[in-house]
PDB file of C-alpha atoms in Angstrom:
ATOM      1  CA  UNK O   1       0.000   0.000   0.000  1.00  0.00           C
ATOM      2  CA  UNK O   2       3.154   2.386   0.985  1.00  0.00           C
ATOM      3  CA  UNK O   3       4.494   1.616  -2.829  1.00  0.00           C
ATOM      4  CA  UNK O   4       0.851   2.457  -4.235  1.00  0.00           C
ATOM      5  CA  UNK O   5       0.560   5.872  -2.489  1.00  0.00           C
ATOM      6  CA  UNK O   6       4.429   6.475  -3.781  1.00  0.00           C
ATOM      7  CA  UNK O   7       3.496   5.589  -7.438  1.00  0.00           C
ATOM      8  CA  UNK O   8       0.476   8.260  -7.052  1.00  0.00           C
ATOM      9  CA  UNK O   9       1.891  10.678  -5.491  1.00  0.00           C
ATOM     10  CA  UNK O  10       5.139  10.833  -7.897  1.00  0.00           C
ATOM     11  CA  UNK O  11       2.368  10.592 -10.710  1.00  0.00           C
ATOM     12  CA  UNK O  12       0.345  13.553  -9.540  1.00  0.00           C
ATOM     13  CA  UNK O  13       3.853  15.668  -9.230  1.00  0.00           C
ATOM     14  CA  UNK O  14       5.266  14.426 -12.349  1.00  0.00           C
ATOM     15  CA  UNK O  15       1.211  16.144 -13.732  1.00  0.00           C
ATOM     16  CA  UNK O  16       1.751  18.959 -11.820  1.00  0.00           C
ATOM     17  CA  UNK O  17       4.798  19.779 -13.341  1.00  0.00           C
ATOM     18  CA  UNK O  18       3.925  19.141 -16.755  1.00  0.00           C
ATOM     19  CA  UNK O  19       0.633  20.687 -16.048  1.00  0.00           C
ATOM     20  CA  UNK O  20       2.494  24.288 -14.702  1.00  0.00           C
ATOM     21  CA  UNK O  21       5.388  24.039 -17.865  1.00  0.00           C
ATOM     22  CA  UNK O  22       2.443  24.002 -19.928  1.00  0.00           C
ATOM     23  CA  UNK O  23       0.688  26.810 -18.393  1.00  0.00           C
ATOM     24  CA  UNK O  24       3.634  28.479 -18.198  1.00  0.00           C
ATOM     25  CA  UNK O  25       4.793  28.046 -21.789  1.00  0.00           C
ATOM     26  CA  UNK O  26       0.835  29.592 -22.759  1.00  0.00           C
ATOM     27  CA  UNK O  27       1.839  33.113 -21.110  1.00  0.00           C
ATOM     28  CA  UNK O  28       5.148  32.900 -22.450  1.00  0.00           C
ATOM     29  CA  UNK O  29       3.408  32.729 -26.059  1.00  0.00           C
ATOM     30  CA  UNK O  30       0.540  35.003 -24.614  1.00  0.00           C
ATOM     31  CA  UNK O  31       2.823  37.391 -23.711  1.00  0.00           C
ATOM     32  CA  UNK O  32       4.630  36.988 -27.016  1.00  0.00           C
ATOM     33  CA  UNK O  33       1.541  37.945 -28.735  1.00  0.00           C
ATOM     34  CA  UNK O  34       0.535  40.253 -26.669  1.00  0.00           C
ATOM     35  CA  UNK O  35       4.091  42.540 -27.226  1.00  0.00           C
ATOM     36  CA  UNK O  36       3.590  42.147 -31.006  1.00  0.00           C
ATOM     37  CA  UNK O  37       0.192  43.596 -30.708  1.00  0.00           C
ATOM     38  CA  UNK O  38       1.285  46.383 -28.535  1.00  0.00           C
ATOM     39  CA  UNK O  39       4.139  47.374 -30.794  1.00  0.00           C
ATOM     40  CA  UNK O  40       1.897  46.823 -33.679  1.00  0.00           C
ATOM     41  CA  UNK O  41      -0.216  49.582 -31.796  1.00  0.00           C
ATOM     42  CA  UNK O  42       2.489  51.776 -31.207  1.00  0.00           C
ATOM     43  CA  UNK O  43       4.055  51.620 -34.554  1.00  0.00           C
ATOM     44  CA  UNK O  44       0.293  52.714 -35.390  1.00  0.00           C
ATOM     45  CA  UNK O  45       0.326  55.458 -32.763  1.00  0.00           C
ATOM     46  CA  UNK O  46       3.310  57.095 -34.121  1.00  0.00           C
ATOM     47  CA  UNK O  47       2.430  57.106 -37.585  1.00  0.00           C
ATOM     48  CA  UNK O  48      -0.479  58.977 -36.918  1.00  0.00           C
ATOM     49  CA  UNK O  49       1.089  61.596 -34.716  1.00  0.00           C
ATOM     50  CA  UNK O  50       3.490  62.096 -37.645  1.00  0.00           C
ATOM     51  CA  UNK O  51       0.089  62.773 -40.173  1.00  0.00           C
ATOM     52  CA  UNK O  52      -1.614  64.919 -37.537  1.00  0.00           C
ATOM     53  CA  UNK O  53       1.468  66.600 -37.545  1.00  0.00           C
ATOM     54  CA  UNK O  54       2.405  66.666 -41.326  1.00  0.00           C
ATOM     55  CA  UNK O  55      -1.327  67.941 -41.067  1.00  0.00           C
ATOM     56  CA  UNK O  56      -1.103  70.447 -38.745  1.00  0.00           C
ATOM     57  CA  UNK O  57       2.450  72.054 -40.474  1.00  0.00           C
ATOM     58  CA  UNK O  58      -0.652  72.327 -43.941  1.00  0.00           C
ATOM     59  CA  UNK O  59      -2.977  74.165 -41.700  1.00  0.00           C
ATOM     60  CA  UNK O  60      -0.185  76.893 -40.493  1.00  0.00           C
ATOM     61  CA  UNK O  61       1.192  77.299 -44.070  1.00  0.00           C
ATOM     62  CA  UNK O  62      -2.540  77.924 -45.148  1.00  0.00           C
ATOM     63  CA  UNK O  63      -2.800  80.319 -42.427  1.00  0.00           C
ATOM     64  CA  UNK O  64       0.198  82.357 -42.818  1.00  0.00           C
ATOM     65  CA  UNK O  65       0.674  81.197 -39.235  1.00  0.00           C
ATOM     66  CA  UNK O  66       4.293  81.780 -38.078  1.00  0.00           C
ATOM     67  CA  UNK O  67       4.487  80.670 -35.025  1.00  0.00           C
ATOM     68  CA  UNK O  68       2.846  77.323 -35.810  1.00  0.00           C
ATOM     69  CA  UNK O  69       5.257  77.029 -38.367  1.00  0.00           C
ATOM     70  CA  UNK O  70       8.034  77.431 -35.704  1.00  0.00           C
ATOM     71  CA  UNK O  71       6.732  74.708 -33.721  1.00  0.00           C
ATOM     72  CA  UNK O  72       6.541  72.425 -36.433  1.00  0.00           C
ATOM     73  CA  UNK O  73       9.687  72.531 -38.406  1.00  0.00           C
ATOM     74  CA  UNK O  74      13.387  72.013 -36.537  1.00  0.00           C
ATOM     75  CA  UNK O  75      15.881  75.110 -36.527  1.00  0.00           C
ATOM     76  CA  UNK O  76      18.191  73.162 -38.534  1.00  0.00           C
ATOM     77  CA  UNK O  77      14.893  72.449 -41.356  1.00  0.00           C
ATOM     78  CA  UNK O  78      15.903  72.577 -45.039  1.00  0.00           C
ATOM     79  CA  UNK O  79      13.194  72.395 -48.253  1.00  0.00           C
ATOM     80  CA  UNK O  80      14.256  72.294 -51.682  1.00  0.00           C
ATOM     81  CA  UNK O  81      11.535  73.707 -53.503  1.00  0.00           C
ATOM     82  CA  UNK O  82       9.768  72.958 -56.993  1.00  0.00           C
ATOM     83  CA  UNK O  83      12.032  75.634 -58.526  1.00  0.00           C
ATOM     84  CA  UNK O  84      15.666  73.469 -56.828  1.00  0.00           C
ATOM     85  CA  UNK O  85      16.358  76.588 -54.404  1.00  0.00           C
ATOM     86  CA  UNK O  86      16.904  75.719 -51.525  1.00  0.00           C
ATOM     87  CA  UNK O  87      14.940  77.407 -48.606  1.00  0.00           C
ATOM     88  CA  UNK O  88      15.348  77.394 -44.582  1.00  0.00           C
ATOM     89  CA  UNK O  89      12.776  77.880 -41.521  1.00  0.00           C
ATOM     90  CA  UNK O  90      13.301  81.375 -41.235  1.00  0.00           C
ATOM     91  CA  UNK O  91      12.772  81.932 -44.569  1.00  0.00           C
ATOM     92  CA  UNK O  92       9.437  79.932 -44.451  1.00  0.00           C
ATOM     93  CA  UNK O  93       8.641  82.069 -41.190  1.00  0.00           C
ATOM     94  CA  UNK O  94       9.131  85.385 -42.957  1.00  0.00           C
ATOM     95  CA  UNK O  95       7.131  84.438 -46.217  1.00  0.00           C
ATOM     96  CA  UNK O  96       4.365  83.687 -43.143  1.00  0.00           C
ATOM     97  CA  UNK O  97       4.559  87.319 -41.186  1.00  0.00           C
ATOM     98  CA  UNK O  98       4.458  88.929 -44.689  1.00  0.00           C
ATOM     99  CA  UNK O  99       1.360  87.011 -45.956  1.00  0.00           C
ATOM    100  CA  UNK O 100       3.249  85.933 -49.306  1.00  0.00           C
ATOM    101  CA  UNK O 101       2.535  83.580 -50.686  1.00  0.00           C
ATOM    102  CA  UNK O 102      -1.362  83.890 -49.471  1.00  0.00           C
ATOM    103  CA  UNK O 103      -2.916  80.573 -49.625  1.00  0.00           C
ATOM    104  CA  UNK O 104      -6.258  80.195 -50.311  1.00  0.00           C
ATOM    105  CA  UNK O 105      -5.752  76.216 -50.303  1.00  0.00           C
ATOM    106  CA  UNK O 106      -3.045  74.028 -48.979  1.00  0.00           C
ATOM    107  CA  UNK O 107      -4.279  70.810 -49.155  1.00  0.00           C
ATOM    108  CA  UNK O 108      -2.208  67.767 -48.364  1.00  0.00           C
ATOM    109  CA  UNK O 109      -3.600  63.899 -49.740  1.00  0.00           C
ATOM    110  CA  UNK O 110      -2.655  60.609 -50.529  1.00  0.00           C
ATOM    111  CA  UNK O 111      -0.178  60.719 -47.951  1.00  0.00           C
ATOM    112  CA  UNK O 112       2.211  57.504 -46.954  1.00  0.00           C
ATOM    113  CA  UNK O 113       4.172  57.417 -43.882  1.00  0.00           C
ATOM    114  CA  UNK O 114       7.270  55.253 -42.580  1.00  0.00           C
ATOM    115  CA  UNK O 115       8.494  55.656 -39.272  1.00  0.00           C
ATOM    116  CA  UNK O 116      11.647  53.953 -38.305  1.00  0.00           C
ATOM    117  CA  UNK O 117      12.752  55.035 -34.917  1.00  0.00           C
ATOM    118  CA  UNK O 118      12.639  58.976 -34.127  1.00  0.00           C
ATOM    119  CA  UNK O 119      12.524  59.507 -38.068  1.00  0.00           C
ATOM    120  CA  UNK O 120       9.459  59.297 -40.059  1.00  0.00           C
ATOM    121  CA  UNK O 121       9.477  59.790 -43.862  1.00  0.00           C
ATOM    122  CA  UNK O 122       5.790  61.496 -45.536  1.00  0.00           C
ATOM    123  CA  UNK O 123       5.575  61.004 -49.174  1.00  0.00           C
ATOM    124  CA  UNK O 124       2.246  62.873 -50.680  1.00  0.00           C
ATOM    125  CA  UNK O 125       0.828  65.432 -53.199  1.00  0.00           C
ATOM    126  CA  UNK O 126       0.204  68.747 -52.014  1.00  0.00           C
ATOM    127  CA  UNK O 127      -2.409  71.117 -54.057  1.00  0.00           C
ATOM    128  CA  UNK O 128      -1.924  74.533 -53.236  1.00  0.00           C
ATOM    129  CA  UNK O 129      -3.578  77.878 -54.808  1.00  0.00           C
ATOM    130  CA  UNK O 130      -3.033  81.604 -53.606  1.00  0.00           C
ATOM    131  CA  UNK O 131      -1.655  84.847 -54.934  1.00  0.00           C
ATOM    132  CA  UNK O 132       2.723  85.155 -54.495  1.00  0.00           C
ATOM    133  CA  UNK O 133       4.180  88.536 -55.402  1.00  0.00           C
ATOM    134  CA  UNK O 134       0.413  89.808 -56.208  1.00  0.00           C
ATOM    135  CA  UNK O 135      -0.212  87.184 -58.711  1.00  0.00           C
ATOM    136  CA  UNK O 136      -2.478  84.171 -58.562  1.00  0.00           C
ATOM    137  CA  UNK O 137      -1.665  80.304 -58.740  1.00  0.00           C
ATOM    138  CA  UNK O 138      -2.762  77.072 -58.477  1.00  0.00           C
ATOM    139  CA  UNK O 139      -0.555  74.161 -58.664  1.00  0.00           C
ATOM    140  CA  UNK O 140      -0.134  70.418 -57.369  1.00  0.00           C
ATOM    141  CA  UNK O 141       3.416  68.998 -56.026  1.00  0.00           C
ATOM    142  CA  UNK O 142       5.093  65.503 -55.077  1.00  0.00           C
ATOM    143  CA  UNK O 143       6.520  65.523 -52.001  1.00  0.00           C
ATOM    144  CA  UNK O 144       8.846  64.089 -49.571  1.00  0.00           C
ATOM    145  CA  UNK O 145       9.166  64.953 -45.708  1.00  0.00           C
ATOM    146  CA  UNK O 146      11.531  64.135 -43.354  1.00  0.00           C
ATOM    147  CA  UNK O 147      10.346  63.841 -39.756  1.00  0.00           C
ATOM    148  CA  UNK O 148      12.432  63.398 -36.669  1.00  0.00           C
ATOM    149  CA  UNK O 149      11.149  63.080 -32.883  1.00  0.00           C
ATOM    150  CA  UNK O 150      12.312  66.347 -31.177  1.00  0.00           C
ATOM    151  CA  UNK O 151      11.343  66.722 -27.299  1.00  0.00           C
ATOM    152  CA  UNK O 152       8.381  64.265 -27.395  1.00  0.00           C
ATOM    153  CA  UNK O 153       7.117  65.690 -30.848  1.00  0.00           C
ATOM    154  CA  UNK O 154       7.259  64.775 -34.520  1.00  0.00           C
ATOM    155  CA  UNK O 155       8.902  68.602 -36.232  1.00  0.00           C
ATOM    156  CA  UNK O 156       9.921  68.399 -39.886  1.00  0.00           C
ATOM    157  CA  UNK O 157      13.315  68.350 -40.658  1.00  0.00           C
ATOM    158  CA  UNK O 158      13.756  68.285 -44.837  1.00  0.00           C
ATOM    159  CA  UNK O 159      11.380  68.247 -47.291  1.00  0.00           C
ATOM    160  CA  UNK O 160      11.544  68.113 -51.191  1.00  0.00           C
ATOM    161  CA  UNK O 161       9.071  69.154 -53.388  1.00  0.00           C
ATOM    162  CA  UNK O 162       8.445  68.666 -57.449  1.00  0.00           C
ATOM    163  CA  UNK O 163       5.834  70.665 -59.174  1.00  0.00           C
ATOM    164  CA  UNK O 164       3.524  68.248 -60.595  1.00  0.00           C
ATOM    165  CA  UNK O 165       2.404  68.695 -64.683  1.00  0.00           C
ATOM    166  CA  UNK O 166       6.047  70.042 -65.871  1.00  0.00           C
ATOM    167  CA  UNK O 167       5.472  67.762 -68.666  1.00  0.00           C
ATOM    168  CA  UNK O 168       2.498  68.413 -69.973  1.00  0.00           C
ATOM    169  CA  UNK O 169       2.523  71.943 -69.832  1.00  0.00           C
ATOM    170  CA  UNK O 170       6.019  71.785 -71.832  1.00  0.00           C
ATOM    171  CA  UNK O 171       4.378  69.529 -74.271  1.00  0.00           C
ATOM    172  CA  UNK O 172       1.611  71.787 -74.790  1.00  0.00           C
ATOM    173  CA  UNK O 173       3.878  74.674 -75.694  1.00  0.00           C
ATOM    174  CA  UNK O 174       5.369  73.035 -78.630  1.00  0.00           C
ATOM    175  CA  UNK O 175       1.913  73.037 -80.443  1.00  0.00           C
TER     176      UNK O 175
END
């Protein structure tokens, strides 16, 4: 009988420990899971504070808005604009307290966004239409933005922009 309650109770040990690996190994894998998700989420997270901020730099342009344009682009920020001239944030800034270019529209869309670390890279088209030295425009660009995390925020670094319709317009001068 001594023998028969050894052989059980090694049995119900040798359960209980496969019984708690197994439980353990299922948080281990829920756990797993559960990080991907979360950085899944965060990757999300981030992306979206670099549109919202990509969208918020649209809204001061539009505006003429200085100071929101100081928040949202680094000291160090470079563009290189549709023309190949190369232009800095207090340029941008100044263009804003004078009101020239005056946007009427400055409309960002089909924007894509890759964040890898604190840099995030916006690729879109930009339609913008105004008046610039007293005369009126309306035009569509390409662009390419260069985000880096600054102090907790997403601020734009670089940008590049190509006017869109160079072709055509050439091709329809030749007729």
């Amino acid at each position: 009988m001594r023998n028969q309650e050894s052989i059980t109770l090694a049995l119900m040990k040798t359960v209980t420990v496969f019984a708690l690996t197994f439980f353990a190994s299922s948080l281990l894998a829920f756990g797993q899971e559960s990080n991907e998700e979360n950085a899944a989420q965060q990757a999300e997270r981030e992306k979206d504070a670099v549109l919202k901020a990509e969208d918020d730099l649209a809204t001061a342009y539009l505006n003429s808005d200085a100071d929101g344009i100081a928040r949202g682009v680094t000291e160090d920020y470079m563009l290189t604009n549709s023309t190949g001239k190369i232009t800095t944030r207090a340029d941008d800034i100044a263009e804003a307290e004078k009101q020239d270019p005056k946007y009427e529209v400055f409309e960002n869309t089909g924007m894509k966004v890759r964040v890898h670390g604190n840099t995030a890279v916006v690729i879109g088209r930009t339609h913008t239409k105004g008046t610039s030295g007293g005369k009126p425009f309306d035009s569509n660009f390409q662009f390419t933005d260069t985000f880096v995390k600054d102090g907790g925020r997403w601020r734009l670094l670089a940008g590049h922009v190509s006017k869109l319709g160079w072709g055509i317009r050439k091709a329809e001068s030749k007729k």
